[in-house]
PDB file of C-alpha atoms in Angstrom:
ATOM      1  CA  MET B 507      60.224 -78.815   2.075  1.00 56.00           C
ATOM      2  CA  ASN B 508      63.860 -79.510   1.368  1.00 78.00           C
ATOM      3  CA  VAL B 509      65.593 -79.401  -1.995  1.00 78.00           C
ATOM      4  CA  PHE B 510      65.787 -83.193  -2.359  1.00 72.00           C
ATOM      5  CA  ASP B 511      62.038 -83.567  -1.891  1.00 76.00           C
ATOM      6  CA  ARG B 512      61.436 -80.969  -4.610  1.00 83.00           C
ATOM      7  CA  ILE B 513      63.874 -82.646  -6.990  1.00 80.00           C
ATOM      8  CA  ASP B 514      62.280 -86.016  -6.235  1.00 78.00           C
ATOM      9  CA  ARG B 515      58.782 -84.683  -6.884  1.00 85.00           C
ATOM     10  CA  VAL B 516      59.768 -82.918 -10.120  1.00 88.00           C
ATOM     11  CA  TRP B 517      61.619 -85.975 -11.412  1.00 83.00           C
ATOM     12  CA  SER B 518      58.634 -88.178 -10.545  1.00 84.00           C
ATOM     13  CA  LYS B 519      56.398 -85.927 -12.645  1.00 90.00           C
ATOM     14  CA  ILE B 520      58.901 -86.025 -15.527  1.00 89.00           C
ATOM     15  CA  GLU B 521      59.007 -89.834 -15.399  1.00 87.00           C
ATOM     16  CA  MET B 522      55.226 -90.131 -15.317  1.00 90.00           C
ATOM     17  CA  THR B 523      54.872 -87.654 -18.183  1.00 93.00           C
ATOM     18  CA  VAL B 524      57.448 -89.393 -20.392  1.00 90.00           C
ATOM     19  CA  LEU B 525      55.922 -92.813 -19.718  1.00 91.00           C
ATOM     20  CA  SER B 526      52.344 -91.597 -20.239  1.00 94.00           C
ATOM     21  CA  VAL B 527      53.009 -89.586 -23.391  1.00 93.00           C
ATOM     22  CA  THR B 528      55.114 -92.378 -24.915  1.00 92.00           C
ATOM     23  CA  THR B 529      52.409 -94.957 -24.220  1.00 93.00           C
ATOM     24  CA  ILE B 530      49.617 -92.784 -25.629  1.00 93.00           C
ATOM     25  CA  LEU B 531      51.522 -91.701 -28.741  1.00 90.00           C
ATOM     26  CA  MET B 532      52.728 -95.226 -29.459  1.00 90.00           C
ATOM     27  CA  SER B 533      49.185 -96.575 -29.114  1.00 90.00           C
ATOM     28  CA  LEU B 534      47.707 -93.882 -31.354  1.00 90.00           C
ATOM     29  CA  MET B 535      50.388 -94.364 -33.988  1.00 90.00           C
ATOM     30  CA  LEU B 536      50.120 -98.165 -34.065  1.00 87.00           C
ATOM     31  CA  VAL B 537      46.304 -98.078 -34.159  1.00 91.00           C
ATOM     32  CA  GLY B 538      46.476 -95.393 -36.870  1.00 92.00           C
ATOM     33  CA  ASN B 539      48.764 -97.626 -38.891  1.00 91.00           C
ATOM     34  CA  ALA B 540      46.377-100.576 -38.531  1.00 91.00           C
ATOM     35  CA  VAL B 541      43.442 -98.387 -39.636  1.00 93.00           C
ATOM     36  CA  SER B 542      45.465 -97.077 -42.588  1.00 92.00           C
ATOM     37  CA  ARG B 543      46.326-100.632 -43.652  1.00 91.00           C
ATOM     38  CA  TYR B 544      42.723-101.790 -43.343  1.00 91.00           C
ATOM     39  CA  PHE B 545      40.958 -98.877 -45.052  1.00 93.00           C
ATOM     40  CA  PHE B 546      43.583 -97.573 -47.474  1.00 92.00           C
ATOM     41  CA  SER B 547      45.758-100.662 -47.998  1.00 91.00           C
ATOM     42  CA  ARG B 548      48.787 -98.525 -47.163  1.00 91.00           C
ATOM     43  CA  SER B 549      51.079 -99.065 -44.206  1.00 88.00           C
ATOM     44  CA  TRP B 550      53.127 -96.377 -42.529  1.00 87.00           C
ATOM     45  CA  GLY B 551      56.706 -97.538 -42.962  1.00 82.00           C
ATOM     46  CA  PHE B 552      57.963 -95.694 -39.920  1.00 85.00           C
ATOM     47  CA  SER B 553      55.353 -96.968 -37.443  1.00 86.00           C
ATOM     48  CA  GLU B 554      57.073-100.233 -36.568  1.00 83.00           C
ATOM     49  CA  GLU B 555      60.381 -98.469 -36.089  1.00 85.00           C
ATOM     50  CA  ILE B 556      58.875 -95.815 -33.815  1.00 87.00           C
ATOM     51  CA  GLY B 557      57.002 -98.544 -31.932  1.00 87.00           C
ATOM     52  CA  GLN B 558      60.257-100.397 -31.269  1.00 86.00           C
ATOM     53  CA  LEU B 559      61.984 -97.225 -30.107  1.00 87.00           C
ATOM     54  CA  ALA B 560      59.022 -96.394 -27.851  1.00 90.00           C
ATOM     55  CA  ILE B 561      59.216 -99.844 -26.273  1.00 91.00           C
ATOM     56  CA  VAL B 562      62.870 -99.156 -25.422  1.00 90.00           C
ATOM     57  CA  VAL B 563      61.911 -95.844 -23.806  1.00 89.00           C
ATOM     58  CA  LEU B 564      59.030 -97.435 -21.867  1.00 91.00           C
ATOM     59  CA  THR B 565      61.125-100.346 -20.665  1.00 90.00           C
ATOM     60  CA  PHE B 566      64.139 -98.465 -19.434  1.00 88.00           C
ATOM     61  CA  MET B 567      62.426 -95.354 -18.103  1.00 87.00           C
ATOM     62  CA  GLY B 568      60.013 -97.779 -16.466  1.00 87.00           C
ATOM     63  CA  ILE B 569      62.860 -99.438 -14.550  1.00 85.00           C
ATOM     64  CA  GLY B 570      63.517 -96.267 -12.584  1.00 80.00           C
ATOM     65  CA  TYR B 571      59.807 -95.661 -12.080  1.00 83.00           C
ATOM     66  CA  ALA B 572      59.223 -99.228 -10.870  1.00 83.00           C
ATOM     67  CA  ALA B 573      62.122 -98.941  -8.419  1.00 81.00           C
ATOM     68  CA  ARG B 574      60.654 -95.655  -7.141  1.00 78.00           C
ATOM     69  CA  LYS B 575      57.256 -97.256  -6.546  1.00 79.00           C
ATOM     70  CA  GLY B 576      58.664-100.519  -5.194  1.00 73.00           C
ATOM     71  CA  MET B 577      56.959-102.440  -7.989  1.00 70.00           C
ATOM     72  CA  HIS B 578      59.960-104.557  -8.882  1.00 66.00           C
ATOM     73  CA  ILE B 579      59.690-108.336  -8.951  1.00 65.00           C
ATOM     74  CA  GLU B 580      60.283-109.903  -5.589  1.00 67.00           C
ATOM     75  CA  MET B 581      59.838-113.252  -3.928  1.00 65.00           C
ATOM     76  CA  SER B 582      58.140-112.365  -0.676  1.00 74.00           C
ATOM     77  CA  GLY B 583      57.260-115.853   0.620  1.00 77.00           C
ATOM     78  CA  PHE B 584      60.613-116.418   2.298  1.00 80.00           C
ATOM     79  CA  PHE B 585      60.955-112.749   3.239  1.00 80.00           C
ATOM     80  CA  ASP B 586      57.558-112.680   5.000  1.00 82.00           C
ATOM     81  CA  LEU B 587      58.463-115.713   7.114  1.00 86.00           C
ATOM     82  CA  LEU B 588      61.556-114.040   8.570  1.00 87.00           C
ATOM     83  CA  PRO B 589      61.473-112.145  11.869  1.00 90.00           C
ATOM     84  CA  LYS B 590      61.372-108.333  11.481  1.00 89.00           C
ATOM     85  CA  LYS B 591      65.065-107.957  12.391  1.00 89.00           C
ATOM     86  CA  PHE B 592      66.137-110.344   9.624  1.00 90.00           C
ATOM     87  CA  GLN B 593      63.678-108.745   7.184  1.00 88.00           C
ATOM     88  CA  ARG B 594      65.424-105.428   7.778  1.00 89.00           C
ATOM     89  CA  ILE B 595      68.864-106.978   7.226  1.00 91.00           C
ATOM     90  CA  LEU B 596      67.692-108.741   4.074  1.00 89.00           C
ATOM     91  CA  ARG B 597      66.066-105.523   2.809  1.00 88.00           C
ATOM     92  CA  LEU B 598      69.383-103.688   3.303  1.00 92.00           C
ATOM     93  CA  PHE B 599      71.227-106.466   1.475  1.00 93.00           C
ATOM     94  CA  ILE B 600      68.737-106.430  -1.404  1.00 89.00           C
ATOM     95  CA  ASP B 601      68.905-102.638  -1.709  1.00 91.00           C
ATOM     96  CA  ILE B 602      72.707-102.427  -1.747  1.00 95.00           C
ATOM     97  CA  VAL B 603      73.170-105.378  -4.128  1.00 95.00           C
ATOM     98  CA  SER B 604      70.468-103.993  -6.434  1.00 92.00           C
ATOM     99  CA  ALA B 605      72.133-100.565  -6.340  1.00 95.00           C
ATOM    100  CA  ALA B 606      75.506-102.112  -7.206  1.00 97.00           C
ATOM    101  CA  VAL B 607      74.027-104.087 -10.100  1.00 96.00           C
ATOM    102  CA  MET B 608      72.158-101.038 -11.425  1.00 95.00           C
ATOM    103  CA  ILE B 609      75.225 -98.769 -11.387  1.00 97.00           C
ATOM    104  CA  PHE B 610      77.320-101.448 -13.100  1.00 98.00           C
ATOM    105  CA  VAL B 611      74.711-102.040 -15.793  1.00 97.00           C
ATOM    106  CA  SER B 612      74.295 -98.275 -16.157  1.00 97.00           C
ATOM    107  CA  TYR B 613      78.035 -98.005 -16.819  1.00 98.00           C
ATOM    108  CA  LEU B 614      77.867-100.796 -19.435  1.00 98.00           C
ATOM    109  CA  ALA B 615      74.826 -99.193 -21.070  1.00 97.00           C
ATOM    110  CA  PHE B 616      76.605 -95.840 -21.183  1.00 97.00           C
ATOM    111  CA  GLN B 617      79.550 -97.485 -22.946  1.00 98.00           C
ATOM    112  CA  TYR B 618      77.132 -99.063 -25.420  1.00 97.00           C
ATOM    113  CA  VAL B 619      75.462 -95.720 -26.165  1.00 96.00           C
ATOM    114  CA  ALA B 620      78.874 -94.086 -26.612  1.00 97.00           C
ATOM    115  CA  HIS B 621      79.768 -96.877 -29.057  1.00 97.00           C
ATOM    116  CA  LEU B 622      76.546 -96.286 -31.009  1.00 95.00           C
ATOM    117  CA  GLN B 623      77.383 -92.607 -31.241  1.00 96.00           C
ATOM    118  CA  GLU B 624      80.939 -93.365 -32.309  1.00 97.00           C
ATOM    119  CA  ILE B 625      79.900 -95.635 -35.172  1.00 96.00           C
ATOM    120  CA  GLY B 626      77.092 -93.291 -36.211  1.00 94.00           C
ATOM    121  CA  GLN B 627      74.373 -95.923 -36.407  1.00 92.00           C
ATOM    122  CA  VAL B 628      70.998 -94.583 -37.571  1.00 92.00           C
ATOM    123  CA  THR B 629      67.527 -96.088 -37.763  1.00 88.00           C
ATOM    124  CA  THR B 630      66.561 -97.714 -41.061  1.00 87.00           C
ATOM    125  CA  ILE B 631      63.618 -95.582 -42.146  1.00 87.00           C
ATOM    126  CA  LEU B 632      63.780 -92.347 -40.151  1.00 88.00           C
ATOM    127  CA  ARG B 633      67.589 -92.104 -40.338  1.00 91.00           C
ATOM    128  CA  MET B 634      67.578 -90.917 -36.730  1.00 91.00           C
ATOM    129  CA  PRO B 635      70.746 -91.494 -34.665  1.00 94.00           C
ATOM    130  CA  VAL B 636      70.118 -94.628 -32.568  1.00 93.00           C
ATOM    131  CA  TYR B 637      72.151 -93.339 -29.632  1.00 94.00           C
ATOM    132  CA  LEU B 638      69.601 -90.572 -29.011  1.00 92.00           C
ATOM    133  CA  VAL B 639      66.866 -93.067 -28.166  1.00 89.00           C
ATOM    134  CA  MET B 640      69.194 -95.559 -26.530  1.00 93.00           C
ATOM    135  CA  ALA B 641      70.378 -92.853 -24.118  1.00 93.00           C
ATOM    136  CA  VAL B 642      67.345 -93.731 -21.971  1.00 92.00           C
ATOM    137  CA  VAL B 643      68.925 -97.126 -21.213  1.00 93.00           C
ATOM    138  CA  PRO B 644      71.763 -95.885 -18.966  1.00 95.00           C
ATOM    139  CA  LEU B 645      69.458 -93.156 -17.663  1.00 92.00           C
ATOM    140  CA  GLY B 646      66.830 -95.692 -16.556  1.00 91.00           C
ATOM    141  CA  PHE B 647      69.428 -97.902 -14.867  1.00 94.00           C
ATOM    142  CA  PHE B 648      71.003 -94.880 -13.166  1.00 94.00           C
ATOM    143  CA  ILE B 649      67.638 -93.721 -11.840  1.00 90.00           C
ATOM    144  CA  ALA B 650      67.028 -97.216 -10.466  1.00 91.00           C
ATOM    145  CA  PHE B 651      70.496 -97.089  -8.847  1.00 94.00           C
ATOM    146  CA  LEU B 652      69.641 -93.792  -7.168  1.00 91.00           C
ATOM    147  CA  ARG B 653      66.343 -95.185  -5.895  1.00 89.00           C
ATOM    148  CA  TYR B 654      67.937 -98.346  -4.452  1.00 91.00           C
ATOM    149  CA  LEU B 655      70.729 -96.296  -2.899  1.00 92.00           C
ATOM    150  CA  THR B 656      68.178 -93.904  -1.394  1.00 88.00           C
ATOM    151  CA  ASP B 657      66.148 -96.829  -0.050  1.00 87.00           C
ATOM    152  CA  PHE B 658      69.312 -98.312   1.464  1.00 91.00           C
ATOM    153  CA  ILE B 659      70.183 -95.036   3.182  1.00 90.00           C
ATOM    154  CA  VAL B 660      66.614 -94.560   4.386  1.00 86.00           C
ATOM    155  CA  ASN B 661      66.447 -98.133   5.710  1.00 85.00           C
ATOM    156  CA  ILE B 662      69.814 -97.966   7.438  1.00 88.00           C
ATOM    157  CA  THR B 663      69.157 -94.614   9.097  1.00 84.00           C
ATOM    158  CA  GLY B 664      65.479 -95.225   9.770  1.00 75.00           C
ATOM    159  CA  PHE B 665      64.643 -91.747   8.392  1.00 62.00           C
ATOM    160  CA  ARG B 666      61.491 -91.758   6.270  1.00 58.00           C
ATOM    161  CA  GLY B 667      60.896 -88.088   5.507  1.00 54.00           C
ATOM    162  CA  LYS B 668      58.663 -87.565   2.487  1.00 49.00           C
ATOM    163  CA  THR B 669      60.193 -90.096   0.095  1.00 46.00           C
ATOM    164  CA  GLU B 670      57.790 -92.169  -1.991  1.00 47.00           C
ATOM    165  CA  SER B 671      59.314 -95.559  -1.242  1.00 44.00           C
TER     166      SER B 671
END
């Protein structure tokens, strides 16, 4: 097994763990808050804030995971009607354009996170620096970029190896 396959497998496990743990903890916390409101007439002030931050983590870490699994939104009606040769060309075009968009948006997101750090913005209740949570935004876009770039290289060379795509 080569180094890239190991890195890919380890990163896949990290993504799945972050997404799973975030989903479970967010669900438990939001249900716990609802139970607390119902039985004790007391709401946890921080629960909505943590829920919002968890949604950011799920959304942007999920972008990279969806690109890895090929679960992104696509319109396959036109694509399926094309001959195999044109499907391959269109797939290459989609992969390279998607990679370019993802790296550009990753750059913009990185600038945004740097701006949040510079101004020192913190969350309302927990007083946690917002840039710490928002750092998953450029990370998610960058992971998606790497996946689209990898798919482009794999599709252009015809080498499949052990990649998940």
